[in-house]
């Protein structure tokens, strides 16, 4: 019995490595391109206009995070039993239920975006002539939510297809940024470029998901989408918990940019966002591992606690090594990389890059914790920890920003990451014992 369970853990770990490898391949291409289009945008707009651009992107991402759902986790978590049983129609109802949720969230996001532009345009430094442009950009962000097709690709272990679709974001931005540089070298031009990339990526995801799922995801007319609530007990609670956790994690980072902008202006917001984006680029493996780990922990949980524990320990060791390597990269190449990409005007962002990189690596080391809690039906506990961590981040930032400026905001990220790591670690160990 132990050999069988260990084998399940080993197979799961091998799939995590393989699937993360596919995702990293796509992100590797994206990482190189992101450095190129970041160089174009920062050098074209300058520090202050890049700050305004960053505030608009952060505001749209906050709206998207507030209203969108991580429905891919629903497709994987509740679609897996139907796929195993060969019940394609039930799987299709789960998928349509997620699509319906995504459409409703897009409508809600559009209404929230209109309200923010109407009442907070001065804070974002959006002039009357840019209001419609920003709202249109926000609507493109909302209607291109691609979580449902992502779930289909991950359910069928087609991480290679997902990696290809994901590269459409950096490819689209690179093409769009090049065109904008020639035709419309301003904030509006780069907003159009970013919207173009989102549309291309969404089309790629849906095209690949429909091709992969053809003949295996049942009939699109089999019953009502709302019937998925009755057929899958707990789906609404799981959906709510995943939405709130995703929203809190994203909101914490995006609201931080808005808070920096409110305290120190667009220039500070631009420096903070650039440092945050570079730090996240270097630690992108964290989110990629999390996606692969959740899928495999969900499968391995049916093989018993020993197999689950073995897989959990191995992923923890992998994350620890990756975190240490990335910290070394930030320390050794962070400063010259920043100057090479954005120019000397952005070099004051290096201390922020270092601190935000440390924070991101702490999150990377604990990357297995949240997927474990979600896979063992402890979504509520994971949600409570996320709420506490986000409140800590925003509270500490509010206290440190007036005193230390952008460096205080970056330090708040380290403190909240440490708190989240500690709480998630204790909860995960309790889950393994229980």
Coordinates of C-alpha atoms in Angstrom, one line a residue:
X1 CA 0.0 0.0 0.0
X2 CA 2.8 2.4 0.9
X3 CA 4.5 1.7 -2.4
X4 CA 1.4 2.5 -4.3
X5 CA 0.9 5.8 -2.5
X6 CA 4.5 6.7 -2.8
X7 CA 4.2 6.0 -6.5
X8 CA 1.2 8.3 -6.7
X9 CA 3.2 11.1 -5.0
X10 CA 6.1 10.5 -7.4
X11 CA 3.9 10.5 -10.5
X12 CA 2.3 13.7 -9.2
X13 CA 5.6 15.4 -8.6
X14 CA 6.8 14.4 -12.0
X15 CA 3.7 15.9 -13.6
X16 CA 4.2 19.1 -11.5
X17 CA 7.7 19.4 -12.9
X18 CA 6.6 18.7 -16.5
X19 CA 3.6 21.0 -16.4
X20 CA 5.6 23.8 -14.7
X21 CA 8.2 23.3 -17.4
X22 CA 5.6 23.9 -20.1
X23 CA 4.4 27.0 -18.3
X24 CA 7.9 28.2 -17.8
X25 CA 8.7 27.7 -21.5
X26 CA 5.9 30.1 -22.4
X27 CA 6.8 32.5 -19.6
X28 CA 10.4 32.4 -20.7
X29 CA 9.4 33.8 -24.1
X30 CA 7.1 36.2 -22.3
X31 CA 9.9 37.3 -19.9
X32 CA 12.3 38.2 -22.7
X33 CA 9.5 40.1 -24.6
X34 CA 8.3 41.8 -21.4
X35 CA 11.8 43.3 -20.9
X36 CA 11.6 44.7 -24.4
X37 CA 8.2 46.2 -24.2
X38 CA 8.8 47.6 -20.8
X39 CA 11.9 49.3 -22.2
X40 CA 9.8 50.8 -25.0
X41 CA 7.0 52.0 -22.6
X42 CA 9.3 53.5 -19.9
X43 CA 11.6 55.2 -22.2
X44 CA 8.8 56.6 -24.3
X45 CA 6.5 57.9 -21.5
X46 CA 9.1 58.9 -18.9
X47 CA 8.8 58.5 -15.2
X48 CA 5.7 60.7 -14.7
X49 CA 3.6 59.5 -17.6
X50 CA 4.6 55.9 -16.9
X51 CA 3.2 56.5 -13.4
X52 CA -0.1 57.7 -14.8
X53 CA -0.1 54.6 -17.1
X54 CA 0.6 52.4 -14.1
X55 CA -2.3 53.9 -12.1
X56 CA -4.7 53.2 -14.9
X57 CA -3.5 49.6 -15.2
X58 CA -3.7 49.1 -11.5
X59 CA -7.2 50.6 -11.3
X60 CA -8.4 48.2 -14.1
X61 CA -6.7 45.3 -12.4
X62 CA -8.4 46.1 -9.1
X63 CA -11.8 46.1 -10.8
X64 CA -11.0 42.8 -12.6
X65 CA -9.9 41.3 -9.3
X66 CA -13.0 42.4 -7.4
X67 CA -15.5 41.0 -9.9
X68 CA -13.8 38.0 -11.6
X69 CA -13.6 34.5 -10.3
X70 CA -10.9 31.9 -10.5
X71 CA -13.3 29.6 -12.3
X72 CA -10.5 27.4 -13.7
X73 CA -10.2 25.9 -10.2
X74 CA -13.9 25.1 -10.3
X75 CA -13.5 23.3 -13.7
X76 CA -10.6 21.3 -12.3
X77 CA -12.0 20.6 -8.8
X78 CA -15.6 19.7 -9.8
X79 CA -14.9 18.6 -13.4
X80 CA -12.4 15.9 -12.5
X81 CA -15.0 13.4 -11.0
X82 CA -17.3 13.9 -14.0
X83 CA -14.4 13.3 -16.4
X84 CA -13.3 10.1 -14.5
X85 CA -16.9 8.8 -14.6
X86 CA -17.2 9.6 -18.3
X87 CA -20.1 12.0 -17.6
X88 CA -19.3 14.7 -20.3
X89 CA -22.7 16.4 -20.0
X90 CA -22.3 17.1 -16.3
X91 CA -18.8 18.4 -17.0
X92 CA -20.3 20.7 -19.7
X93 CA -22.8 22.1 -17.2
X94 CA -19.9 22.9 -14.8
X95 CA -18.1 24.7 -17.6
X96 CA -21.2 26.6 -18.7
X97 CA -21.9 27.6 -15.0
X98 CA -18.4 29.0 -14.9
X99 CA -18.8 30.9 -18.2
X100 CA -22.1 32.4 -16.9
X101 CA -20.3 33.6 -13.7
X102 CA -17.6 35.1 -15.9
X103 CA -20.1 37.0 -18.0
X104 CA -22.0 38.4 -15.0
X105 CA -18.7 39.5 -13.5
X106 CA -17.8 41.4 -16.7
X107 CA -21.1 43.3 -16.5
X108 CA -20.4 44.1 -12.8
X109 CA -16.9 45.2 -13.7
X110 CA -18.1 47.6 -16.3
X111 CA -20.4 49.3 -13.9
X112 CA -17.7 49.6 -11.2
X113 CA -15.2 51.0 -13.8
X114 CA -17.7 53.7 -14.8
X115 CA -18.2 54.7 -11.2
X116 CA -14.5 54.9 -10.5
X117 CA -13.8 57.0 -13.6
X118 CA -16.8 59.3 -12.7
X119 CA -15.9 59.9 -9.0
X120 CA -12.1 59.2 -8.8
X121 CA -10.7 60.6 -12.1
X122 CA -8.8 63.3 -10.3
X123 CA -7.0 60.8 -8.1
X124 CA -6.0 58.8 -11.2
X125 CA -5.2 62.0 -13.1
X126 CA -7.5 61.0 -15.9
X127 CA -8.6 64.1 -17.9
X128 CA -12.1 64.4 -19.4
X129 CA -10.8 63.4 -22.8
X130 CA -9.4 60.1 -21.5
X131 CA -12.5 58.9 -19.5
X132 CA -14.0 56.9 -22.4
X133 CA -10.7 55.5 -23.4
X134 CA -10.0 54.2 -19.9
X135 CA -13.5 52.8 -19.5
X136 CA -13.2 51.0 -22.9
X137 CA -9.9 49.5 -21.8
X138 CA -11.4 48.3 -18.6
X139 CA -14.3 46.7 -20.5
X140 CA -11.8 44.8 -22.8
X141 CA -10.0 43.6 -19.6
X142 CA -13.4 42.3 -18.3
X143 CA -14.7 40.6 -21.4
X144 CA -11.4 38.8 -22.1
X145 CA -11.5 36.8 -18.8
X146 CA -10.2 33.4 -19.8
X147 CA -10.4 31.4 -16.6
X148 CA -12.9 28.9 -17.9
X149 CA -11.0 27.8 -21.0
X150 CA -7.9 27.7 -18.8
X151 CA -9.7 25.2 -16.6
X152 CA -10.5 23.0 -19.6
X153 CA -6.8 22.9 -20.7
X154 CA -5.6 22.1 -17.2
X155 CA -8.3 19.5 -16.6
X156 CA -7.0 17.6 -19.7
X157 CA -3.3 18.1 -18.7
X158 CA -2.7 20.3 -21.7
X159 CA -0.4 22.7 -20.0
X160 CA 1.6 22.9 -23.3
X161 CA -1.5 24.5 -25.0
X162 CA -2.0 26.8 -22.1
X163 CA 1.6 27.9 -22.3
X164 CA 1.2 28.7 -25.9
X165 CA -2.0 30.7 -25.4
X166 CA -0.4 32.6 -22.5
X167 CA 2.5 33.8 -24.7
X168 CA 0.0 35.8 -26.7
X169 CA 0.0 38.4 -23.9
X170 CA 3.7 39.4 -24.3
X171 CA 3.6 38.8 -28.0
X172 CA 0.6 41.0 -28.4
X173 CA 2.0 43.7 -26.1
X174 CA 5.3 43.6 -28.0
X175 CA 3.6 44.1 -31.3
X176 CA 1.2 46.7 -29.9
X177 CA 4.0 48.6 -28.2
X178 CA 6.0 48.7 -31.4
X179 CA 3.1 50.0 -33.4
X180 CA 2.2 52.5 -30.7
X181 CA 5.8 53.8 -30.6
X182 CA 5.5 54.6 -34.3
X183 CA 1.8 55.6 -34.7
X184 CA 0.6 56.9 -31.2
X185 CA 3.5 57.2 -28.7
X186 CA 1.5 58.1 -25.6
X187 CA -0.7 56.6 -22.8
X188 CA -3.6 56.1 -25.2
X189 CA -1.5 54.2 -27.7
X190 CA -0.1 51.8 -25.1
X191 CA -3.6 51.2 -23.6
X192 CA -4.7 50.1 -27.0
X193 CA -1.7 47.9 -27.3
X194 CA -2.4 46.2 -23.9
X195 CA -6.1 45.8 -24.9
X196 CA -5.1 44.2 -28.2
X197 CA -2.9 41.7 -26.3
X198 CA -5.8 40.7 -24.0
X199 CA -8.1 40.0 -27.0
X200 CA -5.5 37.9 -28.8
X201 CA -4.8 35.8 -25.7
X202 CA -8.5 35.2 -25.0
X203 CA -9.1 34.1 -28.6
X204 CA -6.2 31.7 -28.4
X205 CA -7.3 30.2 -25.1
X206 CA -10.9 29.6 -26.3
X207 CA -9.8 28.2 -29.6
X208 CA -7.4 25.7 -28.0
X209 CA -9.8 24.7 -25.2
X210 CA -12.6 23.9 -27.6
X211 CA -10.2 21.9 -29.8
X212 CA -8.8 19.9 -26.8
X213 CA -12.3 19.4 -25.3
X214 CA -14.0 18.4 -28.5
X215 CA -16.0 15.2 -28.0
X216 CA -15.0 15.0 -24.3
X217 CA -16.9 17.9 -22.6
X218 CA -20.4 16.7 -23.5
X219 CA -23.2 18.6 -25.2
X220 CA -23.7 22.4 -24.9
X221 CA -27.4 21.8 -24.8
X222 CA -27.5 19.2 -22.0
X223 CA -29.6 20.7 -19.3
X224 CA -29.2 24.1 -17.7
X225 CA -25.9 25.7 -16.5
X226 CA -27.5 26.5 -13.2
X227 CA -28.1 22.7 -12.6
X228 CA -24.4 22.5 -11.8
X229 CA -25.2 23.9 -8.4
X230 CA -27.4 21.0 -7.5
X231 CA -25.1 18.4 -9.1
X232 CA -22.0 19.6 -7.4
X233 CA -22.6 20.2 -3.7
X234 CA -20.3 22.9 -2.3
X235 CA -19.5 24.5 -5.7
X236 CA -20.9 27.9 -4.7
X237 CA -19.0 28.1 -1.4
X238 CA -15.8 27.0 -3.2
X239 CA -16.4 29.5 -6.0
X240 CA -16.9 32.3 -3.4
X241 CA -13.8 31.4 -1.5
X242 CA -11.5 31.2 -4.6
X243 CA -12.9 34.5 -5.8
X244 CA -12.2 36.3 -2.6
X245 CA -8.7 34.8 -2.2
X246 CA -7.8 35.8 -5.8
X247 CA -9.3 39.2 -5.3
X248 CA -7.6 39.8 -2.0
X249 CA -4.2 38.8 -3.4
X250 CA -4.5 41.0 -6.5
X251 CA -6.2 43.9 -4.8
X252 CA -3.5 44.0 -2.1
X253 CA -0.8 44.6 -4.8
X254 CA -2.8 46.8 -7.1
X255 CA -4.2 49.0 -4.3
X256 CA -0.7 49.4 -3.1
X257 CA 0.2 51.1 -6.4
X258 CA -2.8 53.4 -6.0
X259 CA -1.9 54.2 -2.4
X260 CA 1.6 55.1 -3.4
X261 CA 0.2 57.3 -6.1
X262 CA -2.1 59.0 -3.6
X263 CA 0.8 59.7 -1.1
X264 CA 3.7 60.5 -3.4
X265 CA 2.2 61.1 -6.8
X266 CA 2.5 59.4 -10.3
X267 CA 6.3 59.4 -10.3
X268 CA 6.5 57.3 -7.1
X269 CA 3.7 55.1 -8.4
X270 CA 5.6 54.5 -11.6
X271 CA 8.8 53.6 -9.8
X272 CA 6.9 51.2 -7.4
X273 CA 5.0 49.5 -10.2
X274 CA 8.2 49.0 -12.4
X275 CA 10.0 47.5 -9.4
X276 CA 7.0 45.3 -8.6
X277 CA 6.7 44.1 -12.2
X278 CA 10.3 43.2 -12.4
X279 CA 10.3 41.4 -9.1
X280 CA 7.2 39.4 -10.1
X281 CA 8.8 38.6 -13.5
X282 CA 11.8 37.1 -11.7
X283 CA 9.5 35.1 -9.3
X284 CA 6.9 34.1 -11.9
X285 CA 7.7 30.5 -11.1
X286 CA 5.6 31.0 -7.9
X287 CA 2.3 31.3 -9.7
X288 CA 3.2 28.7 -12.2
X289 CA 4.1 26.1 -9.5
X290 CA 0.8 27.0 -7.7
X291 CA -1.3 26.1 -10.7
X292 CA 0.5 22.8 -11.3
X293 CA 0.5 21.9 -7.6
X294 CA -3.3 22.5 -7.2
X295 CA -4.1 20.1 -10.0
X296 CA -1.9 17.4 -8.7
X297 CA -2.8 17.8 -5.0
X298 CA -6.5 17.5 -6.0
X299 CA -5.8 14.2 -7.7
X300 CA -3.4 12.8 -5.1
X301 CA -5.8 13.5 -2.2
X302 CA -7.8 10.5 -3.3
X303 CA -4.7 8.2 -2.8
X304 CA -4.5 8.8 0.9
X305 CA -2.7 11.0 3.4
X306 CA 0.8 9.4 2.9
X307 CA 0.9 10.1 -0.8
X308 CA -0.4 13.6 -0.2
X309 CA 2.1 14.3 2.5
X310 CA 5.0 13.0 0.3
X311 CA 4.0 15.2 -2.6
X312 CA 3.6 18.2 -0.3
X313 CA 7.1 17.8 1.1
X314 CA 8.8 17.4 -2.3
X315 CA 7.1 20.6 -3.6
X316 CA 8.2 22.5 -0.5
X317 CA 11.8 21.6 -1.1
X318 CA 11.6 22.6 -4.8
X319 CA 10.1 26.0 -3.8
X320 CA 12.8 26.6 -1.2
X321 CA 15.6 26.0 -3.7
X322 CA 13.9 28.2 -6.4
X323 CA 13.4 31.0 -3.9
X324 CA 17.1 31.0 -2.9
X325 CA 18.2 31.1 -6.5
X326 CA 16.0 34.0 -7.4
X327 CA 17.1 36.1 -4.4
X328 CA 20.6 35.6 -5.6
X329 CA 19.6 36.8 -9.1
X330 CA 17.9 39.9 -7.8
X331 CA 21.0 40.8 -5.8
X332 CA 23.5 40.2 -8.6
X333 CA 21.7 41.4 -11.7
X334 CA 18.8 43.5 -10.4
X335 CA 20.5 46.9 -10.6
X336 CA 22.1 46.6 -14.1
X337 CA 18.9 45.0 -15.4
X338 CA 16.9 47.9 -14.2
X339 CA 19.2 50.5 -15.8
X340 CA 19.3 48.5 -19.1
X341 CA 15.6 48.2 -19.4
X342 CA 14.2 51.6 -18.2
X343 CA 17.2 53.9 -18.2
X344 CA 19.0 55.9 -15.4
X345 CA 15.9 57.8 -14.5
X346 CA 14.4 54.7 -13.1
X347 CA 17.4 53.5 -11.1
X348 CA 16.0 54.9 -7.8
X349 CA 13.6 51.9 -8.0
X350 CA 16.3 49.4 -7.2
X351 CA 15.9 49.4 -3.4
X352 CA 12.2 48.8 -4.1
X353 CA 13.0 46.0 -6.5
X354 CA 15.2 44.3 -3.8
X355 CA 12.5 44.5 -1.1
X356 CA 9.7 43.5 -3.3
X357 CA 11.8 40.6 -4.7
X358 CA 12.4 39.4 -1.1
X359 CA 8.6 39.6 -0.5
X360 CA 7.8 37.6 -3.7
X361 CA 10.4 35.0 -2.8
X362 CA 8.8 34.5 0.6
X363 CA 5.5 33.9 -1.2
X364 CA 7.4 31.5 -3.5
X365 CA 8.8 29.4 -0.7
X366 CA 5.3 28.9 0.7
X367 CA 3.7 28.3 -2.7
X368 CA 2.4 24.8 -1.7
X369 CA 0.4 26.0 1.3
X370 CA -2.7 27.5 -0.4
X371 CA -3.1 24.7 -3.0
X372 CA -3.0 22.1 -0.2
X373 CA -5.7 23.9 1.8
X374 CA -7.9 24.2 -1.3
X375 CA -7.3 20.5 -2.3
X376 CA -8.2 19.3 1.3
X377 CA -11.5 21.3 1.4
X378 CA -10.1 24.0 3.7
X379 CA -10.9 26.9 1.4
X380 CA -12.6 28.8 4.2
X381 CA -9.5 28.7 6.4
X382 CA -7.3 29.8 3.4
X383 CA -9.7 32.7 2.8
X384 CA -9.5 33.9 6.4
X385 CA -5.7 33.9 6.2
X386 CA -5.8 35.9 3.0
X387 CA -8.1 38.4 4.5
X388 CA -5.8 38.9 7.5
X389 CA -2.7 39.2 5.2
X390 CA -4.3 41.7 2.9
X391 CA -5.5 43.9 5.8
X392 CA -2.0 43.7 7.3
X393 CA -0.5 44.8 4.0
X394 CA -2.8 47.8 3.6
X395 CA -2.6 48.7 7.2
X396 CA 1.2 48.6 7.4
X397 CA 1.4 50.5 4.2
X398 CA -0.9 53.2 5.5
X399 CA 1.4 53.6 8.5
X400 CA 4.7 53.5 6.7
X401 CA 4.0 55.4 3.5
X402 CA 3.7 58.9 5.2
X403 CA 7.0 58.3 7.0
X404 CA 9.2 56.4 4.5
X405 CA 7.4 56.9 1.2
X406 CA 7.7 54.1 -1.4
X407 CA 10.3 52.3 0.6
X408 CA 7.8 52.0 3.5
X409 CA 5.3 50.5 1.0
X410 CA 7.8 47.9 -0.1
X411 CA 8.8 47.0 3.5
X412 CA 5.1 46.5 4.2
X413 CA 5.1 43.8 1.5
X414 CA 7.9 41.9 3.3
X415 CA 6.1 42.0 6.7
X416 CA 2.7 40.9 5.3
X417 CA 4.4 38.1 3.3
X418 CA 6.1 36.8 6.5
X419 CA 2.8 36.9 8.4
X420 CA 1.0 35.1 5.5
X421 CA 3.8 32.5 5.2
X422 CA 3.7 31.7 9.0
X423 CA -0.1 31.4 9.1
X424 CA -0.4 29.3 6.0
X425 CA 2.5 27.1 7.1
X426 CA 0.8 26.4 10.5
X427 CA -2.6 25.8 8.8
X428 CA -1.0 23.4 6.2
X429 CA 0.8 21.3 8.9
X430 CA -2.5 21.1 10.8
X431 CA -4.2 19.9 7.6
X432 CA -1.7 17.2 7.1
X433 CA -2.1 16.0 10.7
X434 CA -5.9 16.2 10.5

